[in-house]
Amino acid sequence: MHGAWQVVHGILAFGPGFSLGVEGRATPALGYLLDGGSLVGWKLRPVKPGVLAVVEEGSTMGQGHPDQWLGYLSQCGTAPGTGPALVGGMPLDTPIVVAGRRFTLADLLAQAQHDIRPAQEATWTLMALSAWLPIDAAWTAGDGRRWTTEDVVAMEADADIFSAACGGAHRLYGLAVALAAHRAAGNADSGGWAAASAVLDDAIDRARRFQQADGGFSVHSFERPGSSPDVFAQLSATGHVFEVLAVALDDDQLAEPWVTRAADRLVTLLERTADVDVECGALYHAAHGLALY
């Protein structure tokens, strides 16, 4: 049985072309959800000032992290641009039906801005902020605290990487897309942006140093070297790390031999697992990384 967690990850990788079986027919999954379709784990509700996506920690069907749906919806139109990959394709005024009422993705973003608090996990929130708002955006949260996108970047850069979801890959991805947007606007790195740059530079160096002889990445991701005979562990680690690199590296870096070796290895892992069931997160993050690359 597939729930929202699996389907949204598929949308991240394949965008509007990803299909879902509805009453025996292949149906575009993104359009189905935006039109108010029902799916286990897809729990949205109207609140003030916008739309809330319910967090179900530990769920294998629902949203496991704050703003995870929002973050991935902000990325599902991602395509390579000039230099680092930048987001495009899905406008913030895209309609979404919740509880029979028409809203837009802007209502989910407004709720995320309202709900943000110090020290929270803001990985997916940052993806959405970077995709849809001017990089110098500022707002007031529901508790009266003033925020900027740089504040969120600084908070995420200061948070622990290795204990974060999927070995820190998603936190690093969020920082990478934010930093790419910041630099694309012609800004120099300082403050929170400089902190993010330092975190990413360290992660890139670790990925390269811990790379395996076959071109794949460590099964311990960015934390330490490590290998495993488990092809699924290899796919998950290499796919997640590669997805980060696809947005964190510039065009010249992406052409370096160690990166092309990783891309080749990732394709090989996907080919080796083509006829077996694969954990959706591993599969779709690998596919998304290759699509960006």
Coordinates of C-alpha atoms in Angstrom, one line a residue:
M1 CA 0.0 0.0 0.0
H2 CA 1.3 3.4 -0.9
G3 CA 0.7 6.5 1.2
A4 CA 1.4 10.2 0.8
W5 CA 5.0 9.7 2.0
Q6 CA 5.8 7.4 -1.0
V7 CA 3.8 9.4 -3.5
V8 CA 5.2 12.8 -2.6
H9 CA 8.7 11.4 -2.9
G10 CA 7.7 10.2 -6.4
I11 CA 6.4 13.6 -7.3
L12 CA 9.7 15.1 -6.1
A13 CA 11.7 12.9 -8.5
F14 CA 9.4 12.9 -11.5
G15 CA 7.1 16.0 -11.1
P16 CA 3.7 16.1 -12.8
G17 CA 4.5 13.1 -14.9
F18 CA 4.5 10.8 -11.8
S19 CA 1.3 8.6 -11.9
L20 CA -0.8 7.1 -9.1
G21 CA -3.3 4.3 -9.5
V22 CA -6.8 5.6 -8.8
E23 CA -9.7 3.3 -9.2
G24 CA -7.7 1.2 -11.6
R25 CA -6.5 4.1 -13.8
A26 CA -3.2 5.8 -14.0
T27 CA -3.7 9.3 -12.7
P28 CA -1.2 12.2 -12.4
A29 CA -0.4 12.1 -8.7
L30 CA 0.4 15.8 -8.3
G31 CA -2.9 16.9 -10.0
Y32 CA -4.8 14.4 -7.9
L33 CA -3.5 15.7 -4.6
L34 CA -3.9 19.3 -5.6
D35 CA -7.5 18.7 -6.7
G36 CA -8.4 17.4 -3.2
G37 CA -7.7 13.7 -3.7
S38 CA -7.7 11.4 -0.8
L39 CA -4.6 9.4 0.2
V40 CA -3.4 7.8 3.4
G41 CA -1.1 10.3 5.2
W42 CA -2.2 13.3 3.1
K43 CA -3.5 15.3 6.0
L44 CA -4.1 19.0 5.4
R45 CA -6.4 21.3 7.2
P46 CA -7.4 25.0 7.0
V47 CA -6.2 27.0 10.0
K48 CA -5.2 30.6 10.6
P49 CA -3.5 32.1 8.7
G50 CA -3.3 29.4 6.0
V51 CA -3.2 25.6 5.6
L52 CA -1.5 23.2 8.0
A53 CA 0.1 19.9 6.9
V54 CA -0.2 17.6 9.9
V55 CA 3.1 16.1 11.1
E56 CA 3.1 12.4 12.0
E57 CA 6.5 11.6 13.4
G58 CA 7.6 8.1 12.7
S59 CA 4.9 7.5 10.2
T60 CA 5.6 5.5 7.1
M61 CA 2.7 7.0 5.3
G62 CA 2.3 10.6 6.5
Q63 CA 4.4 13.7 6.8
G64 CA 7.3 12.9 9.1
H65 CA 8.9 16.4 9.4
P66 CA 7.6 19.9 9.6
D67 CA 6.8 21.3 6.1
Q68 CA 8.0 18.2 4.3
W69 CA 5.2 18.3 1.8
L70 CA 5.7 22.0 1.2
G71 CA 9.4 21.6 0.8
Y72 CA 9.1 18.8 -1.8
L73 CA 6.3 20.6 -3.7
S74 CA 8.6 23.6 -3.9
Q75 CA 11.3 21.3 -5.5
C76 CA 9.3 19.2 -7.9
G77 CA 9.7 21.6 -10.8
T78 CA 13.5 21.6 -10.3
A79 CA 15.6 21.7 -13.4
P80 CA 19.3 22.4 -14.0
G81 CA 20.0 26.1 -14.6
T82 CA 23.3 28.0 -15.1
G83 CA 25.7 26.9 -12.4
P84 CA 24.0 25.4 -9.4
A85 CA 20.6 23.9 -10.0
L86 CA 17.8 26.3 -9.3
V87 CA 14.1 25.7 -8.8
G88 CA 11.5 26.6 -11.3
G89 CA 8.2 25.3 -12.6
M90 CA 5.6 25.3 -9.9
P91 CA 4.2 28.7 -9.1
L92 CA 3.3 29.7 -5.6
D93 CA -0.2 30.6 -6.7
T94 CA -0.9 27.0 -7.7
P95 CA -4.4 26.1 -6.5
I96 CA -4.8 23.3 -3.9
V97 CA -8.2 22.0 -2.6
V98 CA -8.3 21.4 1.2
A99 CA -11.5 20.2 3.0
G100 CA -13.5 21.1 -0.1
R101 CA -12.1 24.7 -0.2
R102 CA -9.8 26.3 -2.7
F103 CA -6.5 27.6 -1.5
T104 CA -3.0 28.0 -3.0
L105 CA 0.4 26.8 -2.1
A106 CA 1.0 30.3 -0.8
D107 CA -1.4 29.4 2.1
L108 CA 0.9 26.5 3.1
L109 CA 3.9 28.8 2.9
A110 CA 2.2 31.5 5.0
Q111 CA 1.4 28.9 7.7
A112 CA 5.0 27.7 7.7
Q113 CA 6.2 31.3 8.2
H114 CA 3.7 31.7 11.0
D115 CA 4.7 28.5 12.8
I116 CA 8.4 28.7 12.6
R117 CA 10.2 28.8 16.0
P118 CA 13.8 28.9 17.2
A119 CA 15.6 25.5 17.3
Q120 CA 12.9 23.7 15.2
E121 CA 13.8 21.4 12.3
A122 CA 13.4 23.8 9.4
T123 CA 15.0 21.8 6.7
W124 CA 12.0 21.6 4.4
T125 CA 10.7 25.0 5.4
L126 CA 14.0 26.5 4.0
M127 CA 13.6 24.7 0.7
A128 CA 10.2 26.4 0.2
L129 CA 11.4 29.8 1.4
S130 CA 14.3 29.7 -1.0
A131 CA 12.2 28.6 -3.9
W132 CA 9.3 31.0 -3.6
L133 CA 10.4 34.1 -1.8
P134 CA 12.9 36.8 -2.5
I135 CA 16.1 35.7 -0.8
D136 CA 16.1 38.8 1.5
A137 CA 12.5 38.1 2.6
A138 CA 11.5 39.0 6.2
W139 CA 8.3 38.3 8.1
T140 CA 6.8 38.1 11.6
A141 CA 6.0 34.6 13.0
G142 CA 2.9 33.8 15.1
D143 CA 4.8 34.4 18.3
G144 CA 5.8 37.9 17.3
R145 CA 9.4 37.1 16.5
R146 CA 10.9 38.7 13.4
W147 CA 12.5 36.3 10.9
T148 CA 14.5 36.5 7.6
T149 CA 15.5 33.7 5.3
E150 CA 19.1 34.2 6.5
D151 CA 18.0 33.5 10.1
V152 CA 16.6 30.2 9.0
V153 CA 19.8 29.4 7.1
A154 CA 21.9 30.3 10.2
M155 CA 19.7 28.1 12.4
E156 CA 20.0 25.1 10.0
A157 CA 23.7 25.6 9.6
D158 CA 24.1 25.6 13.3
A159 CA 22.1 22.4 13.8
D160 CA 23.7 19.0 13.9
I161 CA 24.2 17.4 10.5
F162 CA 25.0 13.8 11.4
S163 CA 21.9 13.2 13.6
A164 CA 19.5 14.8 11.1
A165 CA 17.3 12.8 8.8
C166 CA 19.0 10.5 6.3
G167 CA 22.5 11.2 7.6
G168 CA 22.0 15.0 7.2
A169 CA 21.5 14.8 3.5
H170 CA 18.2 16.7 3.5
R171 CA 19.5 19.4 5.8
L172 CA 22.4 19.9 3.5
Y173 CA 20.2 19.9 0.5
G174 CA 18.1 22.7 2.0
L175 CA 21.2 24.7 2.8
A176 CA 22.5 24.1 -0.8
V177 CA 19.3 25.3 -2.6
A178 CA 19.1 28.4 -0.3
L179 CA 22.8 29.3 -0.9
A180 CA 22.4 28.8 -4.6
A181 CA 19.4 31.2 -4.6
H182 CA 21.4 33.7 -2.5
R183 CA 24.3 33.6 -4.9
A184 CA 22.2 33.8 -8.0
A185 CA 20.8 37.1 -6.7
G186 CA 24.4 38.4 -6.8
N187 CA 25.0 38.4 -3.0
A188 CA 28.3 37.7 -1.3
D189 CA 28.5 35.1 1.5
S190 CA 28.4 36.6 5.0
G191 CA 26.7 35.9 8.3
G192 CA 24.4 32.9 8.1
W193 CA 25.2 32.5 4.4
A194 CA 28.9 32.1 5.2
A195 CA 28.1 29.6 7.9
A196 CA 26.1 27.6 5.4
S197 CA 28.9 27.7 2.9
A198 CA 31.3 26.4 5.4
V199 CA 29.0 23.5 6.4
L200 CA 28.5 22.6 2.7
D201 CA 32.2 22.8 1.9
D202 CA 33.0 20.4 4.8
A203 CA 30.2 18.0 3.6
I204 CA 31.5 18.0 0.0
D205 CA 35.0 17.3 1.2
R206 CA 33.8 14.4 3.4
A207 CA 31.8 12.9 0.5
R208 CA 34.8 13.0 -1.7
R209 CA 37.2 11.6 1.0
F210 CA 34.8 8.8 2.0
Q211 CA 33.9 7.8 -1.5
Q212 CA 34.2 4.1 -2.2
A213 CA 36.5 2.4 -4.8
D214 CA 33.4 1.6 -6.9
G215 CA 32.4 5.3 -7.1
G216 CA 29.6 5.0 -4.6
F217 CA 29.5 7.0 -1.3
S218 CA 29.9 5.8 2.3
V219 CA 26.9 4.0 3.8
H220 CA 27.4 6.4 6.7
S221 CA 26.9 9.3 4.4
F222 CA 28.8 12.4 5.5
E223 CA 29.8 11.2 9.0
R224 CA 32.5 8.6 8.4
P225 CA 33.8 6.1 5.8
G226 CA 31.9 2.8 5.5
S227 CA 30.9 0.1 3.1
S228 CA 28.2 -2.6 3.0
P229 CA 27.4 -5.6 0.8
D230 CA 23.7 -4.5 1.0
V231 CA 22.8 -3.0 -2.4
F232 CA 19.9 -1.2 -0.9
A233 CA 22.1 0.5 1.7
Q234 CA 24.5 1.5 -1.1
L235 CA 21.6 2.9 -3.2
S236 CA 20.2 4.9 -0.3
A237 CA 23.5 6.4 0.8
T238 CA 24.8 7.1 -2.7
G239 CA 21.5 8.5 -3.9
H240 CA 21.1 10.9 -0.9
V241 CA 24.6 12.1 -1.1
F242 CA 24.5 12.6 -4.8
E243 CA 21.3 14.6 -4.6
V244 CA 23.1 17.1 -2.3
L245 CA 26.1 17.3 -4.6
A246 CA 23.8 17.9 -7.6
V247 CA 22.7 21.3 -6.1
A248 CA 25.8 22.1 -4.1
L249 CA 28.4 21.9 -6.9
D250 CA 28.8 24.2 -9.8
D251 CA 29.0 23.0 -13.4
D252 CA 32.8 22.6 -13.4
Q253 CA 32.8 20.6 -10.2
L254 CA 30.0 18.4 -11.5
A255 CA 32.3 17.4 -14.4
E256 CA 35.1 16.3 -12.1
P257 CA 36.0 12.6 -12.4
W258 CA 34.9 11.7 -8.8
V259 CA 31.4 13.1 -9.4
T260 CA 31.0 11.4 -12.8
R261 CA 32.2 8.1 -11.2
A262 CA 29.5 8.5 -8.5
A263 CA 26.8 9.2 -11.2
D264 CA 27.9 6.0 -13.1
R265 CA 27.7 4.0 -9.9
L266 CA 24.3 5.3 -9.0
V267 CA 23.0 4.4 -12.4
T268 CA 24.5 0.9 -12.0
L269 CA 22.8 0.5 -8.6
L270 CA 19.4 1.5 -10.1
E271 CA 19.9 -1.0 -12.9
R272 CA 20.8 -3.8 -10.4
T273 CA 17.6 -3.1 -8.4
A274 CA 15.3 -2.5 -11.3
D275 CA 13.3 -5.7 -10.9
V276 CA 13.0 -5.7 -7.1
D277 CA 11.1 -3.6 -4.6
V278 CA 13.2 -0.7 -3.3
E279 CA 12.5 1.6 -0.3
C280 CA 10.9 4.7 -1.8
G281 CA 13.1 7.3 -0.2
A282 CA 16.2 5.7 -1.5
L283 CA 14.8 5.2 -5.0
Y284 CA 13.3 8.6 -5.5
H285 CA 16.1 10.7 -4.0
A286 CA 18.5 8.8 -6.2
A287 CA 16.3 9.5 -9.2
H288 CA 15.9 13.2 -8.3
G289 CA 19.7 13.6 -7.9
L290 CA 20.3 12.2 -11.3
A291 CA 17.5 14.4 -12.8
L292 CA 19.2 17.5 -11.3
Y293 CA 22.6 16.3 -12.5

